[in-house]
JSON list of C-alpha atoms in Angstrom, two decimals:
[
{"chain": "Q", "resi": 5, "resn": "MET", "atom": "CA", "xyz": [34.31, -28.35, 14.02]},
{"chain": "Q", "resi": 6, "resn": "SER", "atom": "CA", "xyz": [31.12, -26.96, 13.50]},
{"chain": "Q", "resi": 7, "resn": "GLN", "atom": "CA", "xyz": [30.03, -24.92, 11.44]},
{"chain": "Q", "resi": 8, "resn": "ALA", "atom": "CA", "xyz": [27.58, -21.64, 11.85]},
{"chain": "Q", "resi": 9, "resn": "PRO", "atom": "CA", "xyz": [24.16, -22.18, 11.25]},
{"chain": "Q", "resi": 10, "resn": "ARG", "atom": "CA", "xyz": [23.49, -20.00, 7.31]},
{"chain": "Q", "resi": 11, "resn": "GLN", "atom": "CA", "xyz": [21.35, -16.75, 7.28]},
{"chain": "Q", "resi": 12, "resn": "SER", "atom": "CA", "xyz": [18.54, -17.30, 4.24]},
{"chain": "Q", "resi": 13, "resn": "LEU", "atom": "CA", "xyz": [18.45, -14.18, 1.80]},
{"chain": "Q", "resi": 14, "resn": "SER", "atom": "CA", "xyz": [15.43, -13.08, 4.20]},
{"chain": "Q", "resi": 15, "resn": "ASP", "atom": "CA", "xyz": [16.95, -12.68, 7.34]},
{"chain": "Q", "resi": 16, "resn": "VAL", "atom": "CA", "xyz": [19.52, -10.75, 5.54]},
{"chain": "Q", "resi": 17, "resn": "ALA", "atom": "CA", "xyz": [17.93, -8.53, 4.31]},
{"chain": "Q", "resi": 18, "resn": "ARG", "atom": "CA", "xyz": [15.73, -8.11, 6.92]},
{"chain": "Q", "resi": 19, "resn": "GLU", "atom": "CA", "xyz": [19.33, -7.04, 8.85]},
{"chain": "Q", "resi": 20, "resn": "ARG", "atom": "CA", "xyz": [20.05, -4.93, 6.37]},
{"chain": "Q", "resi": 21, "resn": "GLU", "atom": "CA", "xyz": [17.03, -3.00, 6.76]},
{"chain": "Q", "resi": 22, "resn": "ARG", "atom": "CA", "xyz": [17.61, -2.28, 10.44]},
{"chain": "Q", "resi": 23, "resn": "ALA", "atom": "CA", "xyz": [20.82, -1.09, 10.15]},
{"chain": "Q", "resi": 24, "resn": "HIS", "atom": "CA", "xyz": [19.35, 1.43, 7.45]},
{"chain": "Q", "resi": 25, "resn": "VAL", "atom": "CA", "xyz": [17.10, 2.58, 9.52]},
{"chain": "Q", "resi": 26, "resn": "LEU", "atom": "CA", "xyz": [18.99, 2.57, 12.29]},
{"chain": "Q", "resi": 27, "resn": "ASP", "atom": "CA", "xyz": [21.63, 4.53, 10.35]},
{"chain": "Q", "resi": 28, "resn": "ASP", "atom": "CA", "xyz": [18.63, 6.79, 9.05]},
{"chain": "Q", "resi": 29, "resn": "ALA", "atom": "CA", "xyz": [16.66, 7.40, 12.52]},
{"chain": "Q", "resi": 30, "resn": "HIS", "atom": "CA", "xyz": [20.22, 8.78, 14.11]},
{"chain": "Q", "resi": 31, "resn": "ASP", "atom": "CA", "xyz": [20.17, 11.04, 11.86]},
{"chain": "Q", "resi": 32, "resn": "VAL", "atom": "CA", "xyz": [17.09, 12.49, 11.60]},
{"chain": "Q", "resi": 33, "resn": "LEU", "atom": "CA", "xyz": [16.71, 12.00, 15.79]},
{"chain": "Q", "resi": 34, "resn": "ALA", "atom": "CA", "xyz": [20.50, 13.92, 17.00]},
{"chain": "Q", "resi": 35, "resn": "THR", "atom": "CA", "xyz": [18.99, 16.90, 14.66]},
{"chain": "Q", "resi": 36, "resn": "THR", "atom": "CA", "xyz": [15.29, 16.59, 16.68]},
{"chain": "Q", "resi": 37, "resn": "SER", "atom": "CA", "xyz": [14.94, 19.84, 19.60]},
{"chain": "Q", "resi": 38, "resn": "LEU", "atom": "CA", "xyz": [13.21, 16.79, 21.66]},
{"chain": "Q", "resi": 39, "resn": "PHE", "atom": "CA", "xyz": [16.36, 14.80, 20.88]},
{"chain": "Q", "resi": 40, "resn": "GLY", "atom": "CA", "xyz": [19.08, 16.07, 19.84]},
{"chain": "Q", "resi": 41, "resn": "GLY", "atom": "CA", "xyz": [22.54, 14.69, 21.79]},
{"chain": "Q", "resi": 42, "resn": "GLU", "atom": "CA", "xyz": [20.74, 11.96, 23.21]},
{"chain": "Q", "resi": 43, "resn": "ALA", "atom": "CA", "xyz": [19.92, 9.60, 19.63]},
{"chain": "Q", "resi": 44, "resn": "SER", "atom": "CA", "xyz": [23.00, 7.82, 20.30]},
{"chain": "Q", "resi": 45, "resn": "ALA", "atom": "CA", "xyz": [20.78, 6.25, 23.30]},
{"chain": "Q", "resi": 46, "resn": "LEU", "atom": "CA", "xyz": [17.95, 6.10, 22.97]},
{"chain": "Q", "resi": 47, "resn": "LEU", "atom": "CA", "xyz": [18.84, 4.19, 19.50]},
{"chain": "Q", "resi": 48, "resn": "GLY", "atom": "CA", "xyz": [20.95, 1.30, 22.03]},
{"chain": "Q", "resi": 49, "resn": "GLU", "atom": "CA", "xyz": [17.90, 1.06, 23.85]},
{"chain": "Q", "resi": 50, "resn": "LEU", "atom": "CA", "xyz": [15.26, 1.12, 20.50]},
{"chain": "Q", "resi": 51, "resn": "SER", "atom": "CA", "xyz": [16.61, -0.85, 18.51]},
{"chain": "Q", "resi": 52, "resn": "GLY", "atom": "CA", "xyz": [15.56, -3.38, 18.07]},
{"chain": "Q", "resi": 53, "resn": "ARG", "atom": "CA", "xyz": [11.86, -2.05, 18.04]},
{"chain": "Q", "resi": 54, "resn": "LEU", "atom": "CA", "xyz": [11.92, 0.70, 15.75]},
{"chain": "Q", "resi": 55, "resn": "GLU", "atom": "CA", "xyz": [10.05, 0.49, 12.72]},
{"chain": "Q", "resi": 56, "resn": "ARG", "atom": "CA", "xyz": [10.15, 2.07, 8.90]},
{"chain": "Q", "resi": 57, "resn": "VAL", "atom": "CA", "xyz": [6.79, 2.98, 7.64]},
{"chain": "Q", "resi": 58, "resn": "SER", "atom": "CA", "xyz": [5.79, 4.34, 4.48]},
{"chain": "Q", "resi": 59, "resn": "LEU", "atom": "CA", "xyz": [2.49, 6.52, 3.04]},
{"chain": "Q", "resi": 60, "resn": "VAL", "atom": "CA", "xyz": [1.22, 6.74, -0.16]},
{"chain": "Q", "resi": 61, "resn": "ARG", "atom": "CA", "xyz": [-0.31, 10.19, -0.78]},
{"chain": "Q", "resi": 62, "resn": "GLY", "atom": "CA", "xyz": [-3.15, 10.93, 0.51]},
{"chain": "Q", "resi": 63, "resn": "ALA", "atom": "CA", "xyz": [-3.37, 8.05, 3.31]},
{"chain": "Q", "resi": 64, "resn": "VAL", "atom": "CA", "xyz": [-3.76, 8.91, 6.99]},
{"chain": "Q", "resi": 65, "resn": "LEU", "atom": "CA", "xyz": [-1.17, 8.61, 9.84]},
{"chain": "Q", "resi": 66, "resn": "MET", "atom": "CA", "xyz": [-3.67, 9.22, 12.18]},
{"chain": "Q", "resi": 67, "resn": "ARG", "atom": "CA", "xyz": [-6.46, 10.54, 13.06]},
{"chain": "Q", "resi": 68, "resn": "LYS", "atom": "CA", "xyz": [-7.48, 13.13, 15.59]},
{"chain": "Q", "resi": 69, "resn": "GLY", "atom": "CA", "xyz": [-9.25, 10.87, 18.88]},
{"chain": "Q", "resi": 70, "resn": "GLU", "atom": "CA", "xyz": [-7.03, 8.14, 18.40]},
{"chain": "Q", "resi": 71, "resn": "MET", "atom": "CA", "xyz": [-5.45, 6.23, 21.07]},
{"chain": "Q", "resi": 72, "resn": "ALA", "atom": "CA", "xyz": [-1.56, 7.37, 21.01]},
{"chain": "Q", "resi": 73, "resn": "ASP", "atom": "CA", "xyz": [0.72, 4.72, 20.86]},
{"chain": "Q", "resi": 74, "resn": "CYS", "atom": "CA", "xyz": [4.03, 5.70, 19.19]},
{"chain": "Q", "resi": 75, "resn": "ALA", "atom": "CA", "xyz": [5.94, 9.17, 17.88]},
{"chain": "Q", "resi": 76, "resn": "TYR", "atom": "CA", "xyz": [6.85, 9.66, 13.98]},
{"chain": "Q", "resi": 77, "resn": "VAL", "atom": "CA", "xyz": [9.52, 11.12, 12.33]},
{"chain": "Q", "resi": 78, "resn": "LEU", "atom": "CA", "xyz": [8.95, 12.15, 9.15]},
{"chain": "Q", "resi": 79, "resn": "LEU", "atom": "CA", "xyz": [12.50, 10.80, 7.29]},
{"chain": "Q", "resi": 80, "resn": "ALA", "atom": "CA", "xyz": [11.17, 12.10, 3.21]},
{"chain": "Q", "resi": 81, "resn": "GLY", "atom": "CA", "xyz": [8.01, 13.71, 2.16]},
{"chain": "Q", "resi": 82, "resn": "ARG", "atom": "CA", "xyz": [4.65, 15.83, 3.41]},
{"chain": "Q", "resi": 83, "resn": "LEU", "atom": "CA", "xyz": [2.43, 15.82, 6.07]},
{"chain": "Q", "resi": 84, "resn": "ARG", "atom": "CA", "xyz": [-0.63, 18.35, 5.79]},
{"chain": "Q", "resi": 85, "resn": "VAL", "atom": "CA", "xyz": [-2.57, 18.26, 9.88]},
{"chain": "Q", "resi": 86, "resn": "PHE", "atom": "CA", "xyz": [-5.82, 19.02, 9.73]},
{"chain": "Q", "resi": 87, "resn": "THR", "atom": "CA", "xyz": [-7.69, 19.90, 13.24]},
{"chain": "Q", "resi": 88, "resn": "GLU", "atom": "CA", "xyz": [-11.92, 21.50, 13.69]},
{"chain": "Q", "resi": 89, "resn": "THR", "atom": "CA", "xyz": [-12.41, 24.91, 13.97]},
{"chain": "Q", "resi": 90, "resn": "LEU", "atom": "CA", "xyz": [-14.75, 25.93, 16.88]},
{"chain": "Q", "resi": 91, "resn": "GLY", "atom": "CA", "xyz": [-17.26, 25.44, 14.39]},
{"chain": "Q", "resi": 92, "resn": "GLY", "atom": "CA", "xyz": [-16.69, 22.25, 13.59]},
{"chain": "Q", "resi": 93, "resn": "ARG", "atom": "CA", "xyz": [-14.98, 22.59, 10.13]},
{"chain": "Q", "resi": 94, "resn": "THR", "atom": "CA", "xyz": [-11.61, 21.13, 9.50]},
{"chain": "Q", "resi": 95, "resn": "ALA", "atom": "CA", "xyz": [-8.95, 23.41, 9.19]},
{"chain": "Q", "resi": 96, "resn": "VAL", "atom": "CA", "xyz": [-5.04, 22.72, 7.97]},
{"chain": "Q", "resi": 97, "resn": "ALA", "atom": "CA", "xyz": [-3.45, 24.04, 11.29]},
{"chain": "Q", "resi": 98, "resn": "GLY", "atom": "CA", "xyz": [0.36, 24.01, 8.91]},
{"chain": "Q", "resi": 99, "resn": "GLU", "atom": "CA", "xyz": [2.87, 20.66, 6.99]},
{"chain": "Q", "resi": 100, "resn": "VAL", "atom": "CA", "xyz": [5.09, 18.63, 8.67]},
{"chain": "Q", "resi": 101, "resn": "ALA", "atom": "CA", "xyz": [8.62, 18.82, 6.94]},
{"chain": "Q", "resi": 102, "resn": "PRO", "atom": "CA", "xyz": [11.22, 16.02, 7.30]},
{"chain": "Q", "resi": 103, "resn": "GLY", "atom": "CA", "xyz": [13.38, 16.28, 10.86]},
{"chain": "Q", "resi": 104, "resn": "GLU", "atom": "CA", "xyz": [10.46, 16.94, 12.30]},
{"chain": "Q", "resi": 105, "resn": "ILE", "atom": "CA", "xyz": [8.51, 14.33, 15.16]},
{"chain": "Q", "resi": 106, "resn": "VAL", "atom": "CA", "xyz": [4.84, 14.34, 15.43]},
{"chain": "Q", "resi": 107, "resn": "GLY", "atom": "CA", "xyz": [2.88, 12.89, 18.07]},
{"chain": "Q", "resi": 108, "resn": "GLU", "atom": "CA", "xyz": [4.70, 13.08, 20.80]},
{"chain": "Q", "resi": 109, "resn": "MET", "atom": "CA", "xyz": [3.05, 13.81, 23.51]},
{"chain": "Q", "resi": 110, "resn": "ALA", "atom": "CA", "xyz": [1.98, 9.82, 23.37]},
{"chain": "Q", "resi": 111, "resn": "LEU", "atom": "CA", "xyz": [6.34, 9.90, 24.44]},
{"chain": "Q", "resi": 112, "resn": "VAL", "atom": "CA", "xyz": [5.31, 11.19, 27.32]},
{"chain": "Q", "resi": 113, "resn": "ALA", "atom": "CA", "xyz": [1.22, 11.25, 28.39]},
{"chain": "Q", "resi": 114, "resn": "PRO", "atom": "CA", "xyz": [-0.28, 8.66, 26.26]},
{"chain": "Q", "resi": 115, "resn": "GLY", "atom": "CA", "xyz": [-4.13, 9.82, 25.28]},
{"chain": "Q", "resi": 116, "resn": "PRO", "atom": "CA", "xyz": [-6.18, 10.54, 22.44]},
{"chain": "Q", "resi": 117, "resn": "ARG", "atom": "CA", "xyz": [-4.37, 12.33, 18.84]},
{"chain": "Q", "resi": 118, "resn": "SER", "atom": "CA", "xyz": [-5.00, 15.78, 18.81]},
{"chain": "Q", "resi": 119, "resn": "ALA", "atom": "CA", "xyz": [-5.78, 16.41, 14.93]},
{"chain": "Q", "resi": 120, "resn": "THR", "atom": "CA", "xyz": [-5.51, 14.41, 12.05]},
{"chain": "Q", "resi": 121, "resn": "LEU", "atom": "CA", "xyz": [-2.53, 14.15, 9.58]},
{"chain": "Q", "resi": 122, "resn": "VAL", "atom": "CA", "xyz": [-2.41, 13.23, 5.71]},
{"chain": "Q", "resi": 123, "resn": "ALA", "atom": "CA", "xyz": [0.59, 12.73, 4.09]},
{"chain": "Q", "resi": 124, "resn": "VAL", "atom": "CA", "xyz": [0.68, 15.59, 0.68]},
{"chain": "Q", "resi": 125, "resn": "ARG", "atom": "CA", "xyz": [3.32, 13.20, -0.76]},
{"chain": "Q", "resi": 126, "resn": "ASP", "atom": "CA", "xyz": [4.61, 9.53, -0.88]},
{"chain": "Q", "resi": 127, "resn": "SER", "atom": "CA", "xyz": [6.18, 9.48, 2.93]},
{"chain": "Q", "resi": 128, "resn": "ASP", "atom": "CA", "xyz": [8.95, 7.50, 5.18]},
{"chain": "Q", "resi": 129, "resn": "LEU", "atom": "CA", "xyz": [8.76, 7.79, 9.08]},
{"chain": "Q", "resi": 130, "resn": "LEU", "atom": "CA", "xyz": [10.66, 6.13, 11.40]},
{"chain": "Q", "resi": 131, "resn": "VAL", "atom": "CA", "xyz": [8.11, 4.37, 14.58]},
{"chain": "Q", "resi": 132, "resn": "ILE", "atom": "CA", "xyz": [8.83, 5.61, 17.76]},
{"chain": "Q", "resi": 133, "resn": "PRO", "atom": "CA", "xyz": [6.88, 3.02, 19.83]},
{"chain": "Q", "resi": 134, "resn": "SER", "atom": "CA", "xyz": [5.84, 5.29, 23.78]},
{"chain": "Q", "resi": 135, "resn": "THR", "atom": "CA", "xyz": [7.02, 1.84, 25.98]},
{"chain": "Q", "resi": 136, "resn": "ALA", "atom": "CA", "xyz": [10.72, 0.43, 25.69]}
]
């Protein structure tokens, strides 16, 4: 009788983190207007590719003009959105609260980012890649 190979502690930790990310992702995606009832189907397609990232206060998530290759869902924390005025000045366009999605155009039509987003608090985000 052969025994199944033992998993290393790091493999077990990765599997637990992946399960935690998927649980968080499902809870948050199910409440967004973009995905709503399709959260389970989306997670089924992307389950191996979703990542969770953390930003410290003051870190830049994305810069205006960068090519977009993913969207983000804010799980915890707060982001501030900056744009440029016609006069070339930087202006605050708004803030992003937990449960909101940003960069969703990357999922439909990848192109340059339209704004710069900065963490105003330590923040956790779910990364949704633009290609399946």
